[in-house]
Short mmCIF file of C-alpha atoms and ligand atoms in Angstrom, two decimals:
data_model
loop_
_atom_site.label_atom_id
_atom_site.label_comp_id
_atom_site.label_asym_id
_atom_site.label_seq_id
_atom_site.Cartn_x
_atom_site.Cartn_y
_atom_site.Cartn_z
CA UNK A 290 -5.24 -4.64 -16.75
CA UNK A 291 -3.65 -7.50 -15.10
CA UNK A 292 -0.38 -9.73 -17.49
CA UNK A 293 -1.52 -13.17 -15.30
CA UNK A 294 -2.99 -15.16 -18.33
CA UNK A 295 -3.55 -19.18 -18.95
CA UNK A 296 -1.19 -19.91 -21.97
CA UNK A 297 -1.22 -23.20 -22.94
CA UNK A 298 -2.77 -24.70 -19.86
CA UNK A 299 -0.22 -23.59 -17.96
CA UNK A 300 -0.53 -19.78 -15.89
CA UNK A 301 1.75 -17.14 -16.58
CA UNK A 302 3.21 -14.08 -15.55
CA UNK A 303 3.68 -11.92 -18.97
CA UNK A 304 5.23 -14.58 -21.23
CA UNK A 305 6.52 -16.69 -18.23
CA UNK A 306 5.26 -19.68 -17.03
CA UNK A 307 4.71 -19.68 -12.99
CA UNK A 308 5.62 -23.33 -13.30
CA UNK A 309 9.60 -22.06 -14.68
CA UNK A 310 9.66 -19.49 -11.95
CA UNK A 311 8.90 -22.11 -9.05
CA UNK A 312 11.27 -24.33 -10.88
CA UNK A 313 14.34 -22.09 -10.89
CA UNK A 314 13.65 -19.69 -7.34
CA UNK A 315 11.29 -22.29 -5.54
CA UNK A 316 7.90 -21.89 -3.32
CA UNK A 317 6.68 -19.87 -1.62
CA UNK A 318 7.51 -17.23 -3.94
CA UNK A 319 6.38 -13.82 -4.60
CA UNK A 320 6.02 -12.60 -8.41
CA UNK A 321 5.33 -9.54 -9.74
CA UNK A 322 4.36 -8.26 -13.69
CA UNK A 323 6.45 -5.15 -14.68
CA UNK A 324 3.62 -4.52 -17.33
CA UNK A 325 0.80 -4.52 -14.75
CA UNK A 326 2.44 -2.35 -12.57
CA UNK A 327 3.53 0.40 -15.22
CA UNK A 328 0.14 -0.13 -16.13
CA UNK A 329 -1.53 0.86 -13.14
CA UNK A 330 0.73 3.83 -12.31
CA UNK A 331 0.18 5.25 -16.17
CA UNK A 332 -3.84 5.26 -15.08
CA UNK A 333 -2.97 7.88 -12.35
CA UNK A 334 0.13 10.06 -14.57
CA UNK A 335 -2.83 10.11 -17.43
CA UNK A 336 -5.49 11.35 -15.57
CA UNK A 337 -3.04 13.79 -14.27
CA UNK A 338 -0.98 14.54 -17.23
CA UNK A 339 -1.17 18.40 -17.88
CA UNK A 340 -1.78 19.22 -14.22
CA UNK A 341 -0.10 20.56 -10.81
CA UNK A 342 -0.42 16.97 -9.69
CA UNK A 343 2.10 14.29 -7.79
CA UNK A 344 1.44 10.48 -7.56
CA UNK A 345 2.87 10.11 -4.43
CA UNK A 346 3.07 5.52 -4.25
CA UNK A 347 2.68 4.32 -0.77
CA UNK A 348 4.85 2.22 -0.61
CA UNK A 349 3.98 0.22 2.75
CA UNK A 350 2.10 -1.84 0.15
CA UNK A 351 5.01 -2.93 -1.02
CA UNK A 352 8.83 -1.93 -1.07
CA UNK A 353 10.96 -4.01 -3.17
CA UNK A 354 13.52 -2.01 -4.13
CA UNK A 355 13.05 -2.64 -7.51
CA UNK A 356 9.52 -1.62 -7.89
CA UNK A 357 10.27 1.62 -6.47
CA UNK A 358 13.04 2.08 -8.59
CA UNK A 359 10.03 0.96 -11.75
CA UNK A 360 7.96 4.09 -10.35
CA UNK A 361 10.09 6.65 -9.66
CA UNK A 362 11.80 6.35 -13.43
CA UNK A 363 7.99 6.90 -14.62
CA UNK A 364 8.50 10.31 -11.99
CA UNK A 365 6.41 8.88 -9.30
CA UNK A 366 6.94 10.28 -5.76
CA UNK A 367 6.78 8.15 -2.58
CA UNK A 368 4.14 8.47 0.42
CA UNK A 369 6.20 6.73 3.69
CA UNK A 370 6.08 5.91 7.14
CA UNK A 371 9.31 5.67 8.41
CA UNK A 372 12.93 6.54 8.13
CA UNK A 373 13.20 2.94 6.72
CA UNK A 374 11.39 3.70 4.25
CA UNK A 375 13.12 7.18 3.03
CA UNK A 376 16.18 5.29 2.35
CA UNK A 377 14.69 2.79 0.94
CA UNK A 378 13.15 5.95 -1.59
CA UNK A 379 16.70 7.03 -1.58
CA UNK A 380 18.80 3.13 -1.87
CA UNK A 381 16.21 2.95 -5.03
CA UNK A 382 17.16 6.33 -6.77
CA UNK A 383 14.03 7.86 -5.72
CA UNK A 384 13.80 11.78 -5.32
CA UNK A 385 13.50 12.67 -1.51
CA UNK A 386 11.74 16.40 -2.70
CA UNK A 387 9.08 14.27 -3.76
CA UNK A 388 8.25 12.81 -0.45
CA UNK A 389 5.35 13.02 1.73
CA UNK A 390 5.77 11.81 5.07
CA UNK A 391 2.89 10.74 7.17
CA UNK A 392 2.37 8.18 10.16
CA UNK A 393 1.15 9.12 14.14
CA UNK A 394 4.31 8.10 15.48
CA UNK A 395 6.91 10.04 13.79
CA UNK A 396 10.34 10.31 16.13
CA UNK A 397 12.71 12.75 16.19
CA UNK A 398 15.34 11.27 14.28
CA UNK A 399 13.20 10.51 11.48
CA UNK A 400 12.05 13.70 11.22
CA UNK A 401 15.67 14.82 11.43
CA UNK A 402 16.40 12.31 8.59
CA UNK A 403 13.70 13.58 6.51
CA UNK A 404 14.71 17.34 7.17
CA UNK A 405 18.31 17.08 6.16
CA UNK A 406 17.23 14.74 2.80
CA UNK A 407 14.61 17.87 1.94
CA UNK A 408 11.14 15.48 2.05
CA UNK A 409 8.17 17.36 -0.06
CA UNK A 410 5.96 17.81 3.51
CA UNK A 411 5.41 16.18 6.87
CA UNK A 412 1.97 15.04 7.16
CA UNK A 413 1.27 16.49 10.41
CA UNK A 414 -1.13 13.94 12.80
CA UNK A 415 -1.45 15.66 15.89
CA UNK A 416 -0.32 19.10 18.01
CA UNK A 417 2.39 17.26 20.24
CA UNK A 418 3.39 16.30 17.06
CA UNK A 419 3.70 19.62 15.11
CA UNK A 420 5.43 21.15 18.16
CA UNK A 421 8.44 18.03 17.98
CA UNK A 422 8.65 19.18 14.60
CA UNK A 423 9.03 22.82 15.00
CA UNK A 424 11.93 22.38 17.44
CA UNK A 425 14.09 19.67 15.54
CA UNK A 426 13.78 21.71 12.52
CA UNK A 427 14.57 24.61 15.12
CA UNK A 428 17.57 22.91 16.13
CA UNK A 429 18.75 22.22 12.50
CA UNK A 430 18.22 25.80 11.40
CA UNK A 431 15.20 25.00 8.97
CA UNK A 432 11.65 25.27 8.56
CA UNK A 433 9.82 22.10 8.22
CA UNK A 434 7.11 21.85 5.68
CA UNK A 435 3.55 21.10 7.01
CA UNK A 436 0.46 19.75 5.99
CA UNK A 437 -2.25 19.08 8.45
CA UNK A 438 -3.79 15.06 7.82
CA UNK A 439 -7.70 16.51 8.35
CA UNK A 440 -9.40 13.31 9.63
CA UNK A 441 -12.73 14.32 7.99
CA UNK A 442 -15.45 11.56 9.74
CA UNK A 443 -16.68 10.14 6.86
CA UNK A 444 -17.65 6.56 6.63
CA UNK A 445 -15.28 4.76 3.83
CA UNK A 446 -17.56 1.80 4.12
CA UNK A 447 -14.70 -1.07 3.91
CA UNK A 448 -13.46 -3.42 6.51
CA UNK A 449 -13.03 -1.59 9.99
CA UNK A 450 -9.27 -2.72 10.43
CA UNK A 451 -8.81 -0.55 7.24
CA UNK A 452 -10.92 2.26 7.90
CA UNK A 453 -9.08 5.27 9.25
CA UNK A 454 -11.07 8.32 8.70
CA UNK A 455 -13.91 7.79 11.52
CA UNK A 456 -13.87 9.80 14.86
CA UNK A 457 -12.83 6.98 16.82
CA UNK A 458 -9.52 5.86 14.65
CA UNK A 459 -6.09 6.99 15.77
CA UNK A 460 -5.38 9.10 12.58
CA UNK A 461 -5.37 12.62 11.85
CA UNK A 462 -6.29 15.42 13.52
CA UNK A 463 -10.33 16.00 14.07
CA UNK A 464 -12.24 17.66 11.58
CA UNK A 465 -13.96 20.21 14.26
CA UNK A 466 -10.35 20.57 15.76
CA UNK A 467 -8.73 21.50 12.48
CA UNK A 468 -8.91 25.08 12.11
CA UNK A 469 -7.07 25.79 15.52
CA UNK A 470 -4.85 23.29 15.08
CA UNK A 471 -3.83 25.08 11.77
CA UNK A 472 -3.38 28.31 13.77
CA UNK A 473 -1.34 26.58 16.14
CA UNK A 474 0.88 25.48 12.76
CA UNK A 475 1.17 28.82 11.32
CA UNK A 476 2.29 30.50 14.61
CA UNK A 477 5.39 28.17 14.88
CA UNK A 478 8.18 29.91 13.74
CA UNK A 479 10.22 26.53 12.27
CA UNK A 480 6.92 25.42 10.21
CA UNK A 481 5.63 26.53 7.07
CA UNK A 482 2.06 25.59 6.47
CA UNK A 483 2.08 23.98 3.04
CA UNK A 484 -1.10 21.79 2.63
CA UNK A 485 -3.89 19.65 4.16
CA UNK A 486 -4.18 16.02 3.68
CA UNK A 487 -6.53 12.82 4.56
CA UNK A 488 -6.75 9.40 4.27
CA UNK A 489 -9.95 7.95 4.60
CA UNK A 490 -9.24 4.13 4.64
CA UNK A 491 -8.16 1.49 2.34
CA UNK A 492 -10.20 -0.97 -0.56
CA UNK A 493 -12.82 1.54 -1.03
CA UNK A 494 -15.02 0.42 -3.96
CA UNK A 495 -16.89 3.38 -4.58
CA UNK A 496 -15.55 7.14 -4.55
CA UNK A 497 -18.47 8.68 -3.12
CA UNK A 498 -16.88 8.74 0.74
CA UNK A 499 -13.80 10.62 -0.92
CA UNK A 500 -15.50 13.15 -2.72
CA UNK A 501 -17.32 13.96 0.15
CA UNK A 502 -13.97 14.15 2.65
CA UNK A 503 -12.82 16.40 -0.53
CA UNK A 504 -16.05 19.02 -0.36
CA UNK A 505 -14.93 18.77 3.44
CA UNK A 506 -11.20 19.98 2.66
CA UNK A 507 -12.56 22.39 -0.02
CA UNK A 508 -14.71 24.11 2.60
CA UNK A 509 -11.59 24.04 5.36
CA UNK A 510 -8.97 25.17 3.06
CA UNK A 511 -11.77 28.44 1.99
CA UNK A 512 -11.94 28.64 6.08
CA UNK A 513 -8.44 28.95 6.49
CA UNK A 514 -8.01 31.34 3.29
CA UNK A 515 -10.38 33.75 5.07
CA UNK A 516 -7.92 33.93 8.10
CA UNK A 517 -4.63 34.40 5.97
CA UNK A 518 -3.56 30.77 5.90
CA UNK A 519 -3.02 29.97 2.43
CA UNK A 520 -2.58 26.37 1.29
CA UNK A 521 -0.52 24.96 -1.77
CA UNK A 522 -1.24 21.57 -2.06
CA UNK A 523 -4.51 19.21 -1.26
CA UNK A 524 -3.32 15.47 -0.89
CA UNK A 525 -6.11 13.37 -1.44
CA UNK A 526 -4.39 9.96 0.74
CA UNK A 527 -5.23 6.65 -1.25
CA UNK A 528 -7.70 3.59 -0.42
CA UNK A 529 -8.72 2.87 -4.33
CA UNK A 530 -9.65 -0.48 -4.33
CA UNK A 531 -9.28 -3.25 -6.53
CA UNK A 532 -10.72 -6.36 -7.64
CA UNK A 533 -9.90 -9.52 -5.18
CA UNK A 534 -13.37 -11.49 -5.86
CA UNK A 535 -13.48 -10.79 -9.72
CA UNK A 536 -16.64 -9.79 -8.72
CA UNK A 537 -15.48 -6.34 -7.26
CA UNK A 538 -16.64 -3.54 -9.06
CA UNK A 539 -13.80 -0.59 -7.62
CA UNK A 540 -14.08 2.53 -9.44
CA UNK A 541 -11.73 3.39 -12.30
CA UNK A 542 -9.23 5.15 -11.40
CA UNK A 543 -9.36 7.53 -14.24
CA UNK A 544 -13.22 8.04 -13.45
CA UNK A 545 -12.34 8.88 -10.11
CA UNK A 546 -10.00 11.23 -10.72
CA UNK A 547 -11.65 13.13 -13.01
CA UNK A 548 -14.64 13.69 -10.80
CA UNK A 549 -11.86 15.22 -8.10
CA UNK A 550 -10.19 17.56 -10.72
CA UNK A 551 -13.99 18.39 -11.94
CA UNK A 552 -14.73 19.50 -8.28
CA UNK A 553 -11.31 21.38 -7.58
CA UNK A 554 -11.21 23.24 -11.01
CA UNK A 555 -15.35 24.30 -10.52
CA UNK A 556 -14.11 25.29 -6.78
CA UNK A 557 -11.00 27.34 -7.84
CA UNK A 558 -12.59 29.09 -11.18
CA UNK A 559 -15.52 29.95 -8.15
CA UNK A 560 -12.86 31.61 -5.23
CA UNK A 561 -9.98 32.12 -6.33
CA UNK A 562 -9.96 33.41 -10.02
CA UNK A 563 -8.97 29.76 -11.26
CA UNK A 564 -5.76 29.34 -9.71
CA UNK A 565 -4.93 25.85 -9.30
CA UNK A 566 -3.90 23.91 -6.16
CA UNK A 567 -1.22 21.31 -6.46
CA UNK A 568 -3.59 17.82 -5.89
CA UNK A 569 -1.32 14.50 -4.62
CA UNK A 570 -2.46 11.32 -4.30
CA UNK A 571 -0.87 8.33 -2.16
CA UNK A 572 -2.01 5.23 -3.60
CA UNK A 573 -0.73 1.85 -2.88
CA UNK A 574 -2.85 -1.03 -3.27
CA UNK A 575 -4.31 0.26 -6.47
CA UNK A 576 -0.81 -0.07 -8.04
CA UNK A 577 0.94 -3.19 -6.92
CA UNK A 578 -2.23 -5.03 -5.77
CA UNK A 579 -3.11 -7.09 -9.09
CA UNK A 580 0.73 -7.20 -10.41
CA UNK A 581 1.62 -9.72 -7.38
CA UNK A 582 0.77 -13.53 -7.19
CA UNK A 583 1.95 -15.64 -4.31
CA UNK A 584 3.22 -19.20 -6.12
CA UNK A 585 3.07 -21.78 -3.66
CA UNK A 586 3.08 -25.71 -3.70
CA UNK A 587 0.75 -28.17 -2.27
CA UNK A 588 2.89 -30.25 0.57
CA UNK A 589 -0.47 -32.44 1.84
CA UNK A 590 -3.18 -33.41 1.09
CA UNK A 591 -5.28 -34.06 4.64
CA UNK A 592 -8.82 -35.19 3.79
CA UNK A 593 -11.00 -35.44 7.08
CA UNK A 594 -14.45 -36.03 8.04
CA UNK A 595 -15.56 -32.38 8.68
CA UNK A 596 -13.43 -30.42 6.46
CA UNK A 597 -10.67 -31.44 3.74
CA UNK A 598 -7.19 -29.58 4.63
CA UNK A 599 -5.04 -28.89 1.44
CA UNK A 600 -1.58 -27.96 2.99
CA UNK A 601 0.88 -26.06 1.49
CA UNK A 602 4.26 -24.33 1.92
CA UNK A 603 3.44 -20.72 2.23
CA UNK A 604 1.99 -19.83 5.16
CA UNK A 605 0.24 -16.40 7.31
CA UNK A 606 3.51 -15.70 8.24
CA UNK A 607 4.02 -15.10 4.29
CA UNK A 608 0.45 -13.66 3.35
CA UNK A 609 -1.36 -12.20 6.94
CA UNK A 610 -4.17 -10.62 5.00
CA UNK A 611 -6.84 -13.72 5.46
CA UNK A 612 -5.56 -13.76 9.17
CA UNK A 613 -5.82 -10.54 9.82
CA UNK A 614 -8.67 -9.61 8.27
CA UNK A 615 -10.33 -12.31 6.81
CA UNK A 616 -9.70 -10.99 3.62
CA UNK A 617 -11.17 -13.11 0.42
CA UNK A 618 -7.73 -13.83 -1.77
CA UNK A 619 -8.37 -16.37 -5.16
CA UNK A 620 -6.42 -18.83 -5.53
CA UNK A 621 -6.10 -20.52 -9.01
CA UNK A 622 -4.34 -23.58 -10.39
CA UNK A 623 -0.77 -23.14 -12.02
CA UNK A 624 -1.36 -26.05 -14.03
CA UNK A 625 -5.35 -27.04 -13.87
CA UNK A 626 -5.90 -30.67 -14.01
CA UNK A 627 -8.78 -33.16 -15.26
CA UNK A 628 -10.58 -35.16 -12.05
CA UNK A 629 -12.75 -34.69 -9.27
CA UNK A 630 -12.45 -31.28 -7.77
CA UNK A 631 -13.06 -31.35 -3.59
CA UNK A 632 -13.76 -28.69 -1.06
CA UNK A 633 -10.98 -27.55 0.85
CA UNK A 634 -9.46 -25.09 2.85
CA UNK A 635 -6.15 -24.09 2.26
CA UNK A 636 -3.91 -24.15 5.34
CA UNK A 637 -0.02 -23.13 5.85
CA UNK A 638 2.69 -25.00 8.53
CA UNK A 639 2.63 -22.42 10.80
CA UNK A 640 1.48 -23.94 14.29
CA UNK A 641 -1.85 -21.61 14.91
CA UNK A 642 -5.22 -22.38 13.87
CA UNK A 643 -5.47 -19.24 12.43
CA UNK A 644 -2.64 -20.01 9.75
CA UNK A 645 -5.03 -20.17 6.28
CA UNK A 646 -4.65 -18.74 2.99
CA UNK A 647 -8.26 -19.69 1.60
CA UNK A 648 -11.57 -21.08 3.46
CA UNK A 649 -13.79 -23.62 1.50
CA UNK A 650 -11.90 -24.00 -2.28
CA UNK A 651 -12.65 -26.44 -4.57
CA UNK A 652 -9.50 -27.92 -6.17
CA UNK A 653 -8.25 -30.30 -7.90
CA UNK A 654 -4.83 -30.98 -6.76
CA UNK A 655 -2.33 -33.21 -5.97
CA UNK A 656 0.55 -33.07 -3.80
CA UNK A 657 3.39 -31.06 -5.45
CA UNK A 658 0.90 -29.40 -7.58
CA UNK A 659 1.72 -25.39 -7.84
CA UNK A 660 -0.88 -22.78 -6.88
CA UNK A 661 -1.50 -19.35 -7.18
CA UNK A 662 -2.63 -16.82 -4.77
CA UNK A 663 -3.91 -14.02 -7.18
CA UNK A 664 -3.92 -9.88 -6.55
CA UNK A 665 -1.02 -10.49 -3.65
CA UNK A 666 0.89 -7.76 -4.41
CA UNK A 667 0.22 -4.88 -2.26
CA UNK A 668 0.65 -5.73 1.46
CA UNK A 669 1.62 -9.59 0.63
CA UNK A 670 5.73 -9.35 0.91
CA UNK A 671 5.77 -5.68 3.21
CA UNK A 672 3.61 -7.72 6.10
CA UNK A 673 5.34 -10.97 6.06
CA UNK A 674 7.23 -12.36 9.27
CA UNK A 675 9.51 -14.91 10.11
CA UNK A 676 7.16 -16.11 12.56
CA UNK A 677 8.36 -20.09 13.20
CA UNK A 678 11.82 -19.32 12.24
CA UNK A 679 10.50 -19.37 8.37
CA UNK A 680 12.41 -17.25 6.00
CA UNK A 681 10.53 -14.67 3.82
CA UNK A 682 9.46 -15.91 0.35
CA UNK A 683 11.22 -15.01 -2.25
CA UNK A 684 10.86 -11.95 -5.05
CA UNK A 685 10.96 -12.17 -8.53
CA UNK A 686 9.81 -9.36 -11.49
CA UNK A 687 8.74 -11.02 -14.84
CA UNK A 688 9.24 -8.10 -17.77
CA UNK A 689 7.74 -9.81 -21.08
CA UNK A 690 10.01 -13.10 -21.18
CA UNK A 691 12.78 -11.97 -18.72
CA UNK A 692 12.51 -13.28 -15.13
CA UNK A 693 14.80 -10.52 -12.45
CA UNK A 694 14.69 -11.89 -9.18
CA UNK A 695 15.18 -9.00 -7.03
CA UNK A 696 14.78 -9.95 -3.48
CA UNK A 697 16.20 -13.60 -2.83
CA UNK A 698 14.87 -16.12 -0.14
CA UNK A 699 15.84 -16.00 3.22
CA UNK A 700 18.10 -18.76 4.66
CA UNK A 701 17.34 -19.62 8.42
CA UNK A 702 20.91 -18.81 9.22
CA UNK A 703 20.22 -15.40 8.52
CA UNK A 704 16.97 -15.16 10.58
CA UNK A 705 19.15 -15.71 13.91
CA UNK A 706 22.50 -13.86 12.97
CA UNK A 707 21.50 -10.89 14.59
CA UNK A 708 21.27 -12.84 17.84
CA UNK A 709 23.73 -14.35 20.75
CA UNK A 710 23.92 -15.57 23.75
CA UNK A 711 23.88 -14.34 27.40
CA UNK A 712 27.34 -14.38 28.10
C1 PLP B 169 -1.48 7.61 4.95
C2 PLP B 169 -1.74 6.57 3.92
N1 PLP B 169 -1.65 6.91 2.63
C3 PLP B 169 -1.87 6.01 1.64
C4 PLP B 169 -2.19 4.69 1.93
C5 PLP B 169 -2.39 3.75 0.79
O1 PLP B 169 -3.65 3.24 0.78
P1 PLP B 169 -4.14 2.27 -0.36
O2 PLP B 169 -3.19 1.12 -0.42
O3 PLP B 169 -5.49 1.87 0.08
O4 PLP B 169 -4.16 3.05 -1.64
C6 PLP B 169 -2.30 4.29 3.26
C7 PLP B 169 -2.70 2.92 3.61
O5 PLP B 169 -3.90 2.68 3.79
C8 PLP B 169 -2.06 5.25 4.28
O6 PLP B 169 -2.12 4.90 5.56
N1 LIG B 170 -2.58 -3.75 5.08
C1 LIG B 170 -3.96 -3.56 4.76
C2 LIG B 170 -4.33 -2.17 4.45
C3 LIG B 170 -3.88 -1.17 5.45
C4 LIG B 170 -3.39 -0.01 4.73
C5 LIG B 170 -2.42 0.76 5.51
N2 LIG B 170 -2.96 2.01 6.02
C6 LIG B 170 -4.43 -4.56 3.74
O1 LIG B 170 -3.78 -5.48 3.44
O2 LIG B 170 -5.50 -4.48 3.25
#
């Protein structure tokens, strides 16, 4: 359930109004509801409560220090990418031992980073890969926990920028070449084969193309019993979507994971005389998404004879997802006002054509009218550039009626102090 709510006319975040926050912090500003995201991770520790199970967030979706530090005190663990993002875990009091690491690129000194701060697993993308592993944890004098990311080649039937679990995407190692690949692991002698992972794609709406990737582990992970390699945890990835149209139907999350603990408990009373298998999950979007709105005000309004152009101050460089993928974002009033509504699209400063926010809206609005780009939460703040010298919105958590700003805007001094000049 999402805390964005009309009250009074007027939206808010919890029991602050959007029109305070842009008053105090300014536009274009990020701001997140502590409720909704609590929320949304509780629907994963339910279904899970009483279980071998980790909610591992991924948080490329989005970072703020603060919303870590929100999820790991509810015991969440952290799916990353990077070294950045380990300390990030660790500036935000997050437990490294709960870390899965995954990502096709992984150098050696962030795997020698995640080996000396103990990570949970390595999620293992390739066999150039595993063998960089085995000799930096070599070299360190430790074994380097593995788990293989199975790319399974099922179709996850959402956008194909976001799909990663087909044949032809980078990710993972292929389904028919997992099983030597595995042996390959196990005969390393600085690896421990630990578990088997995938990640099928992102914004799925239906569960059906994970359950099937999970019959496709189930049957691997029997495989690889058979031969002596015995696996302790199955990490499912992430990709539950949410609802950006209001007319998205995504599966519940509880639904959904009670169909993949129905399957693994029927599977393990079958083979193995009902001994569970630790089960993580890596979701992002479905915890952050809807807890994020992007408050932004209208600069200009440009009617024209083709198209009306409603200009305002955040920009792609804030928000890429329309740009990149033509993604479908609402966009909603702050303050909805009586008069004639027109069609426009909503455009940003930023000097490329493909700088919009929203094709086709109608509106009502007025210059220095506030909007609201709704379900901006997960990859909103953790893709935004400073593309045009623009500094990076600012961040603000509402919690009931207390506003925490906890990521400040960027000043354009800052965005060229790293810089100087041939000398
Ligand atoms: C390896 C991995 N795990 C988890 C996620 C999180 O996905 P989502 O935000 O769709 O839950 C992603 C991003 O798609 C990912 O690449
Ligand atoms: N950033 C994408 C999803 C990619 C997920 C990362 N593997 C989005 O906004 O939808």
């Amino acid at each position: 359930m999402s805390h964005f709510s009309y009250q009074n006319g007027v939206l808010h975040a919890e029991n602050v109004a959007l029109s305070a926050i842009a008053e105090e912090f300014g536009t274009p500003a990020y701001v997140y509801s502590k409720a909704t995201l609590l929320d949304n991770f509780n629907g994963y520790a339910k279904a899970c409560a009483g279980r071998d199970a980790l909610v591992c967030y991924a948080m490329k979706a989005n970072s703020n220090l603060a919303v870590l530090d929100l999820l790991a005190r509810q015991g969440a663990g952290f799916d990353i990418v990077s070294g950045g993002e380990l300390l990030r875990v660790i500036a935000a009091g997050g437990d490294p031992r709960k870390v899965i690491f995954s990502g096709v690129g992984k150098t050696v000194e962030e795997m020698r980073l995640a080996l000396d701060k103990g990570v949970l697993c390595f999620n293992v993308e390739s066999i150039p890969e595993l063998h960089r592993l085995n000799e930096v944890a070599g070299q360190m004098g430790k074994r380097a926990p593995v788990s293989l990311r199975v790319n399974p080649n099922v179709d996850a039937k959402t956008h194909p920028y976001i799909a990663t679990g087909l044949k032809a995407n980078k990710f993972g190692v292929a389904y028919d070449d997992a099983l030597d690949t595995y042996r390959a692991a196990a005969s390393l002698p600085h690896l421990e084969v630990v578990g088997i992972d995938c990640h099928i794609g992102s914004q799925l709406l239906d569960d059906a193309p994970l359950l099937e990737a999970l019959d496709k582990l189930i049957a691997l992970i029997d495989t690889l019993a058979g031969e002596g390699i015995v696996l302790h945890h199955l990490d499912m990835g992430g990709g539950i979507g949410i609802n950006y149209s209001g007319e998205d139907a995504p599966v519940q999350v509880g639904d959904y994971l009670a169909r993949v603990f129905e399957r693994i408990d029927a599977w393990r009373a079958e083979k193995y005389e009902g001994k569970p298998i630790k089960v993580i999950f890596e979701p992002g979007r479905s915890i952050v998404g809807n807890a994020g709105v992007l408050l932004m005000s209208v600069e200009y309004l440009k009617p024209g004879e083709e198209k009306n152009f409603c200009v305002v101050d955040a920009a792609m460089n804030d928000m890429m997802r329309p740009t990149l993928y033509e993604a479908w974002m609402a966009v909603q009033p702050v303050t909805p006002r009586e008069g004639k509504a027109l069609t426009y699209d909503l455009v940003g400063p930023v000097c490329e054509s493909g700088d919009w926010l929203a094709h086709g809206r109608e509106l009502a609005v007025q210059p220095g009218d506030l909007l609201a780009m709704m379900t901006a939460g997960a990859y909103g703040f953790t893709m935004a550039s400073n593309y045009n010298t623009r500094g990076r919105p600012a961040e603000v958590i509402v919690d009931g009626d207390q506003v925490h700003l906890v990521r400040r805007r960027e000043q354009p001094q800052e965005l060229f102090a790293l810089e100087s000049l041939v000398k």
